[in-house]
mmCIF file of C-alpha atoms in Angstrom:
data_model
loop_
_atom_site.group_PDB
_atom_site.id
_atom_site.type_symbol
_atom_site.label_atom_id
_atom_site.label_comp_id
_atom_site.label_asym_id
_atom_site.label_seq_id
_atom_site.Cartn_x
_atom_site.Cartn_y
_atom_site.Cartn_z
ATOM 1 C CA MET A 1369 -19.322 30.582 10.775
ATOM 2 C CA SER A 1370 -19.856 31.250 14.041
ATOM 3 C CA ASN A 1371 -20.999 33.522 16.274
ATOM 4 C CA GLU A 1372 -21.236 34.805 20.642
ATOM 5 C CA LEU A 1373 -22.162 30.663 21.681
ATOM 6 C CA LEU A 1374 -21.412 28.342 18.833
ATOM 7 C CA THR A 1375 -19.546 27.927 16.293
ATOM 8 C CA ILE A 1376 -20.976 26.770 13.237
ATOM 9 C CA ASP A 1377 -19.290 24.564 10.482
ATOM 10 C CA PRO A 1378 -19.883 24.774 7.824
ATOM 11 C CA VAL A 1379 -21.278 28.066 6.652
ATOM 12 C CA ASP A 1380 -23.569 26.099 3.483
ATOM 13 C CA LEU A 1381 -24.751 22.533 3.291
ATOM 14 C CA GLN A 1382 -23.676 21.300 1.124
ATOM 15 C CA PHE A 1383 -25.057 18.092 -1.024
ATOM 16 C CA PRO A 1384 -23.791 15.442 -3.454
ATOM 17 C CA PHE A 1385 -27.179 15.936 -5.446
ATOM 18 C CA GLU A 1386 -28.629 13.038 -6.903
ATOM 19 C CA LEU A 1387 -32.597 12.458 -8.191
ATOM 20 C CA LYS A 1388 -33.988 9.542 -6.254
ATOM 21 C CA LYS A 1389 -31.516 9.708 -3.364
ATOM 22 C CA GLN A 1390 -31.904 10.504 0.610
ATOM 23 C CA ILE A 1391 -28.739 12.440 0.786
ATOM 24 C CA SER A 1392 -27.308 13.935 3.856
ATOM 25 C CA CYS A 1393 -24.890 16.616 5.573
ATOM 26 C CA SER A 1394 -23.121 17.131 8.916
ATOM 27 C CA LEU A 1395 -23.547 20.581 10.939
ATOM 28 C CA TYR A 1396 -21.060 20.714 13.481
ATOM 29 C CA LEU A 1397 -22.306 23.210 16.731
ATOM 30 C CA GLY A 1398 -19.257 24.105 19.238
ATOM 31 C CA ASN A 1399 -20.142 25.336 22.018
ATOM 32 C CA LYS A 1400 -17.154 28.686 23.203
ATOM 33 C CA THR A 1401 -18.877 29.864 26.215
ATOM 34 C CA ASP A 1402 -19.078 27.819 29.709
ATOM 35 C CA ASN A 1403 -22.617 28.177 29.924
ATOM 36 C CA TYR A 1404 -25.272 25.856 28.782
ATOM 37 C CA VAL A 1405 -26.565 26.052 24.838
ATOM 38 C CA ALA A 1406 -29.642 25.705 23.787
ATOM 39 C CA PHE A 1407 -29.997 25.665 20.135
ATOM 40 C CA LYS A 1408 -32.995 25.289 17.504
ATOM 41 C CA VAL A 1409 -33.117 24.328 13.517
ATOM 42 C CA LYS A 1410 -35.562 26.115 11.202
ATOM 43 C CA THR A 1411 -35.700 25.313 7.209
ATOM 44 C CA THR A 1412 -38.058 27.331 4.596
ATOM 45 C CA ASN A 1413 -38.967 23.587 3.241
ATOM 46 C CA PRO A 1414 -39.692 21.390 6.006
ATOM 47 C CA LYS A 1415 -41.630 19.029 4.071
ATOM 48 C CA LYS A 1416 -37.994 18.700 2.081
ATOM 49 C CA TYR A 1417 -35.320 18.007 5.088
ATOM 50 C CA CYS A 1418 -35.088 15.870 7.732
ATOM 51 C CA VAL A 1419 -33.344 17.374 10.693
ATOM 52 C CA ARG A 1420 -32.094 15.298 13.911
ATOM 53 C CA PRO A 1421 -31.728 16.731 16.050
ATOM 54 C CA ASN A 1422 -33.837 19.986 15.344
ATOM 55 C CA THR A 1423 -33.264 20.959 18.801
ATOM 56 C CA GLY A 1424 -30.869 19.725 22.394
ATOM 57 C CA VAL A 1425 -27.673 21.434 24.657
ATOM 58 C CA VAL A 1426 -24.787 21.618 23.494
ATOM 59 C CA HIS A 1427 -22.024 21.326 26.544
ATOM 60 C CA PRO A 1428 -19.706 24.382 27.790
ATOM 61 C CA ARG A 1429 -16.702 23.860 25.880
ATOM 62 C CA SER A 1430 -18.457 20.737 24.022
ATOM 63 C CA SER A 1431 -19.271 19.868 20.649
ATOM 64 C CA SER A 1432 -22.841 18.851 19.079
ATOM 65 C CA GLU A 1433 -23.075 16.590 15.661
ATOM 66 C CA VAL A 1434 -27.046 18.007 13.789
ATOM 67 C CA LEU A 1435 -27.237 15.412 10.451
ATOM 68 C CA VAL A 1436 -29.429 17.362 8.007
ATOM 69 C CA THR A 1437 -30.923 14.602 5.365
ATOM 70 C CA MET A 1438 -32.922 15.975 2.248
ATOM 71 C CA GLN A 1439 -34.982 13.262 0.583
ATOM 72 C CA ALA A 1440 -35.421 11.752 -2.295
ATOM 73 C CA GLN A 1441 -35.906 14.421 -5.486
ATOM 74 C CA LYS A 1442 -37.786 13.285 -8.676
ATOM 75 C CA GLU A 1443 -36.672 16.218 -10.453
ATOM 76 C CA ALA A 1444 -33.704 18.364 -10.329
ATOM 77 C CA PRO A 1445 -33.646 22.314 -10.144
ATOM 78 C CA ALA A 1446 -32.773 24.519 -12.573
ATOM 79 C CA ASP A 1447 -28.866 25.622 -13.353
ATOM 80 C CA MET A 1448 -28.536 23.739 -9.974
ATOM 81 C CA GLN A 1449 -29.296 26.543 -8.070
ATOM 82 C CA CYS A 1450 -31.047 26.093 -4.448
ATOM 83 C CA LYS A 1451 -33.213 28.053 -2.667
ATOM 84 C CA ASP A 1452 -33.623 26.676 0.610
ATOM 85 C CA LYS A 1453 -32.240 28.243 4.200
ATOM 86 C CA PHE A 1454 -31.754 27.028 7.086
ATOM 87 C CA LEU A 1455 -32.280 29.046 10.645
ATOM 88 C CA LEU A 1456 -30.101 28.205 13.769
ATOM 89 C CA GLN A 1457 -31.046 29.914 16.996
ATOM 90 C CA CYS A 1458 -29.289 29.548 20.144
ATOM 91 C CA VAL A 1459 -29.689 30.848 23.553
ATOM 92 C CA VAL A 1460 -28.086 30.810 26.705
ATOM 93 C CA ALA A 1461 -29.683 27.667 29.010
ATOM 94 C CA SER A 1462 -29.894 27.139 32.562
ATOM 95 C CA PRO A 1463 -26.959 25.009 34.372
ATOM 96 C CA GLY A 1464 -27.500 21.506 33.569
ATOM 97 C CA ALA A 1465 -29.893 21.626 30.963
ATOM 98 C CA THR A 1466 -31.056 18.972 28.835
ATOM 99 C CA PRO A 1467 -32.511 18.497 24.892
ATOM 100 C CA LYS A 1468 -36.037 17.965 27.254
ATOM 101 C CA ASP A 1469 -35.566 21.572 28.660
ATOM 102 C CA VAL A 1470 -35.475 23.542 25.173
ATOM 103 C CA THR A 1471 -39.149 25.138 24.711
ATOM 104 C CA HIS A 1472 -40.667 27.126 21.863
ATOM 105 C CA GLU A 1473 -40.610 30.319 24.669
ATOM 106 C CA MET A 1474 -36.769 30.335 25.050
ATOM 107 C CA PHE A 1475 -36.011 31.070 21.424
ATOM 108 C CA SER A 1476 -38.395 34.268 21.640
ATOM 109 C CA LYS A 1477 -36.988 37.742 21.410
ATOM 110 C CA GLU A 1478 -40.544 39.100 22.627
ATOM 111 C CA ALA A 1479 -40.018 36.760 26.347
ATOM 112 C CA GLY A 1480 -37.085 39.721 26.777
ATOM 113 C CA HIS A 1481 -34.606 36.344 25.563
ATOM 114 C CA ARG A 1482 -31.293 36.866 23.356
ATOM 115 C CA VAL A 1483 -30.916 34.911 20.626
ATOM 116 C CA GLU A 1484 -28.618 33.788 18.035
ATOM 117 C CA GLU A 1485 -29.707 33.738 15.109
ATOM 118 C CA THR A 1486 -27.465 32.100 12.058
ATOM 119 C CA LYS A 1487 -28.679 31.823 8.628
ATOM 120 C CA LEU A 1488 -27.809 28.711 6.496
ATOM 121 C CA ARG A 1489 -27.547 28.622 2.598
ATOM 122 C CA VAL A 1490 -28.170 25.008 0.483
ATOM 123 C CA VAL A 1491 -25.511 24.625 -2.282
ATOM 124 C CA TYR A 1492 -26.023 21.615 -5.101
ATOM 125 C CA VAL A 1493 -22.198 19.891 -5.970
ATOM 126 C CA ALA A 1494 -21.149 17.166 -8.217
ATOM 127 C CA PRO A 1495 -21.857 13.814 -6.501
ATOM 128 C CA PRO A 1496 -18.742 12.318 -6.207
ATOM 129 C CA ARG A 1497 -17.760 9.572 -9.245
ATOM 130 C CA PRO A 1498 -17.330 6.362 -8.912
ATOM 131 C CA PRO A 1499 -13.977 4.566 -9.325
ATOM 132 C CA SER A 1500 -12.808 3.598 -12.437
ATOM 133 C CA PRO A 1501 -13.057 -0.190 -13.633
ATOM 134 C CA VAL A 1502 -10.502 -2.700 -13.162
ATOM 135 C CA ARG A 1503 -10.646 -5.133 -15.929
ATOM 136 C CA GLU A 1504 -10.273 -8.741 -15.585
ATOM 137 C CA GLY A 1505 -6.293 -9.868 -15.443
ATOM 138 C CA SER A 1506 -4.676 -6.230 -15.318
ATOM 139 C CA GLU A 1507 -3.582 -6.683 -11.569
ATOM 140 C CA GLU A 1508 -0.051 -7.183 -11.306
ATOM 141 C CA GLY A 1509 0.707 -10.470 -9.974
ATOM 142 C CA SER A 1510 -2.897 -12.207 -11.282
ATOM 143 C CA SER A 1511 -2.293 -14.644 -13.161
ATOM 144 C CA PRO A 1512 -4.142 -14.535 -16.737
ATOM 145 C CA ARG A 1513 -7.499 -16.553 -16.870
ATOM 146 C CA ALA A 1514 -8.630 -19.013 -19.826
ATOM 147 C CA SER A 1515 -10.783 -16.834 -21.257
ATOM 148 C CA VAL A 1516 -13.429 -18.359 -24.817
ATOM 149 C CA SER A 1517 -13.593 -15.908 -27.220
ATOM 150 C CA ASP A 1518 -16.092 -13.396 -28.661
ATOM 151 C CA ASN A 1519 -16.194 -16.315 -31.911
ATOM 152 C CA GLY A 1520 -14.677 -19.021 -30.980
ATOM 153 C CA ASN A 1521 -14.501 -21.543 -28.404
ATOM 154 C CA ALA A 1522 -12.203 -23.114 -25.895
ATOM 155 C CA SER A 1523 -10.932 -25.842 -27.787
ATOM 156 C CA ASP A 1524 -9.244 -23.447 -30.096
ATOM 157 C CA PHE A 1525 -6.807 -22.983 -27.418
ATOM 158 C CA THR A 1526 -3.458 -25.894 -27.810
ATOM 159 C CA ALA A 1527 -1.282 -26.230 -24.320
ATOM 160 C CA ALA A 1528 1.568 -25.011 -25.172
ATOM 161 C CA PRO A 1529 4.803 -27.888 -25.516
ATOM 162 C CA ARG A 1530 6.866 -28.979 -22.757
ATOM 163 C CA PHE A 1531 9.708 -29.684 -24.745
ATOM 164 C CA SER A 1532 11.783 -26.191 -23.690
ATOM 165 C CA ALA A 1533 11.999 -26.659 -19.751
ATOM 166 C CA ASP A 1534 13.843 -30.451 -20.431
ATOM 167 C CA ARG A 1535 15.879 -28.885 -23.276
ATOM 168 C CA VAL A 1536 17.335 -26.285 -20.659
ATOM 169 C CA ASP A 1537 17.881 -28.499 -18.447
ATOM 170 C CA ALA A 1538 20.222 -30.852 -20.549
ATOM 171 C CA GLN A 1539 21.961 -27.271 -21.432
ATOM 172 C CA ASP A 1540 22.593 -27.128 -17.977
ATOM 173 C CA ASN A 1541 23.920 -30.415 -16.720
ATOM 174 C CA SER A 1542 26.639 -30.376 -20.305
ATOM 175 C CA SER A 1543 27.767 -27.162 -19.340
ATOM 176 C CA GLU A 1544 29.102 -28.557 -15.781
ATOM 177 C CA ALA A 1545 30.814 -31.463 -17.875
ATOM 178 C CA ARG A 1546 33.032 -29.147 -19.702
ATOM 179 C CA ALA A 1547 33.296 -27.487 -16.888
ATOM 180 C CA LEU A 1548 34.572 -30.338 -14.338
ATOM 181 C CA VAL A 1549 37.022 -32.127 -17.016
ATOM 182 C CA THR A 1550 38.669 -28.229 -18.000
ATOM 183 C CA ARG A 1551 39.187 -27.998 -13.964
ATOM 184 C CA LEU A 1552 40.474 -31.572 -13.903
ATOM 185 C CA THR A 1553 42.823 -30.630 -17.386
ATOM 186 C CA GLU A 1554 44.309 -28.137 -15.769
ATOM 187 C CA GLU A 1555 45.029 -30.055 -12.650
ATOM 188 C CA LYS A 1556 46.888 -32.113 -14.469
ATOM 189 C CA ASN A 1557 48.760 -29.859 -16.388
ATOM 190 C CA SER A 1558 50.272 -28.682 -13.426
ATOM 191 C CA ALA A 1559 51.108 -31.940 -11.623
ATOM 192 C CA VAL A 1560 53.231 -32.257 -14.533
ATOM 193 C CA GLN A 1561 54.783 -29.325 -14.792
ATOM 194 C CA LEU A 1562 55.277 -29.318 -10.713
ATOM 195 C CA ASN A 1563 56.718 -33.291 -11.533
ATOM 196 C CA ASN A 1564 59.217 -32.188 -14.147
ATOM 197 C CA ARG A 1565 60.099 -29.423 -12.258
ATOM 198 C CA LEU A 1566 61.662 -31.708 -9.380
ATOM 199 C CA GLN A 1567 62.814 -34.523 -11.677
ATOM 200 C CA GLN A 1568 65.586 -31.807 -13.257
ATOM 201 C CA GLU A 1569 66.105 -31.098 -8.514
ATOM 202 C CA LEU A 1570 66.267 -34.332 -8.577
ATOM 203 C CA ASP A 1571 69.297 -34.952 -10.812
ATOM 204 C CA GLN A 1572 70.655 -31.896 -9.979
ATOM 205 C CA LEU A 1573 71.209 -33.350 -6.092
ATOM 206 C CA LYS A 1574 72.306 -36.685 -7.849
ATOM 207 C CA ARG A 1575 75.277 -34.953 -9.306
ATOM 208 C CA GLU A 1576 76.423 -32.143 -6.530
ATOM 209 C CA SER A 1577 76.282 -36.122 -4.293
ATOM 210 C CA LYS A 1578 78.459 -37.415 -6.395
ATOM 211 C CA ARG A 1579 80.792 -34.774 -6.563
ATOM 212 C CA SER A 1580 81.121 -33.834 -3.010
ATOM 213 C CA GLN A 1581 80.450 -37.403 -1.612
ATOM 214 C CA SER A 1582 83.252 -40.460 -2.395
ATOM 215 C CA GLY A 1583 81.237 -43.375 -0.258
ATOM 216 C CA GLY A 1584 78.764 -45.104 -1.932
ATOM 217 C CA GLY A 1585 75.198 -44.305 1.107
ATOM 218 C CA ILE A 1586 72.245 -42.502 -0.414
ATOM 219 C CA PRO A 1587 72.131 -38.840 0.805
ATOM 220 C CA PHE A 1588 68.841 -38.179 2.917
ATOM 221 C CA MET A 1589 67.065 -35.501 0.646
ATOM 222 C CA TYR A 1590 67.273 -38.226 -2.949
ATOM 223 C CA VAL A 1591 65.271 -40.861 -1.332
ATOM 224 C CA LEU A 1592 62.403 -37.687 0.365
ATOM 225 C CA LEU A 1593 62.697 -36.556 -3.279
ATOM 226 C CA VAL A 1594 61.625 -40.129 -4.758
ATOM 227 C CA GLY A 1595 59.496 -40.644 -2.294
ATOM 228 C CA LEU A 1596 57.913 -36.886 -2.657
ATOM 229 C CA ILE A 1597 57.569 -37.464 -6.796
ATOM 230 C CA GLY A 1598 56.211 -40.832 -6.178
ATOM 231 C CA LEU A 1599 52.690 -39.478 -4.219
ATOM 232 C CA ILE A 1600 52.302 -37.009 -6.626
ATOM 233 C CA LEU A 1601 51.993 -39.644 -9.410
ATOM 234 C CA GLY A 1602 50.040 -41.591 -7.637
ATOM 235 C CA TYR A 1603 47.661 -38.460 -7.051
ATOM 236 C CA ILE A 1604 47.843 -37.230 -10.594
ATOM 237 C CA MET A 1605 46.964 -41.376 -10.958
ATOM 238 C CA LYS A 1606 43.841 -41.329 -9.107
ATOM 239 C CA ARG A 1607 42.073 -38.042 -10.836
ATOM 240 C CA THR A 1608 42.998 -39.074 -13.950
#
């Protein structure tokens, strides 16, 4: 709700009612003019509420906060209904006015002052619900805590056996050994096949050499192949 001088928020003063507890509500006043505006807050039940500040000055194009505190109540009202009301009065003040310059006469209509008035209701609302309790150990990633049962002792719990981890390690080692043996066997078989193929080519070269050469010299390719076969056989013997 707003008048010609101030904007007022909220239009109703809402208090989350709780027995035997002080409750506060903020009231925001915005000056929408280029003048200094003096204000005064009144209530129908002054013993029940404390208003700070109850008088003051809002500077041009600025805002002020008023804190309304309800004293702790011993009994809840019927149907949670409240008949209390507040009255906000405001008037144009002299330039540069301060809260000390605010007087009772400034809000007197009989003296010819133009006073803006706004009525505010008091509304009781339900208090906020407390957060749901979180049980121990339910947080994600937390380690469960050792506890004692309602009908037993801590000695009833037995430590878990440790052989499971050792068995897993032994299985991993045996798997690596089998993989190594398989790889070496495959390499040996490949080398034997290569040796057989080279031996066949060597025999072919021997037959061709006998047909093409009448001299007793040993062909160069023959010597090269013999040396290559020796290297391969030596490699096979080292790996096995």
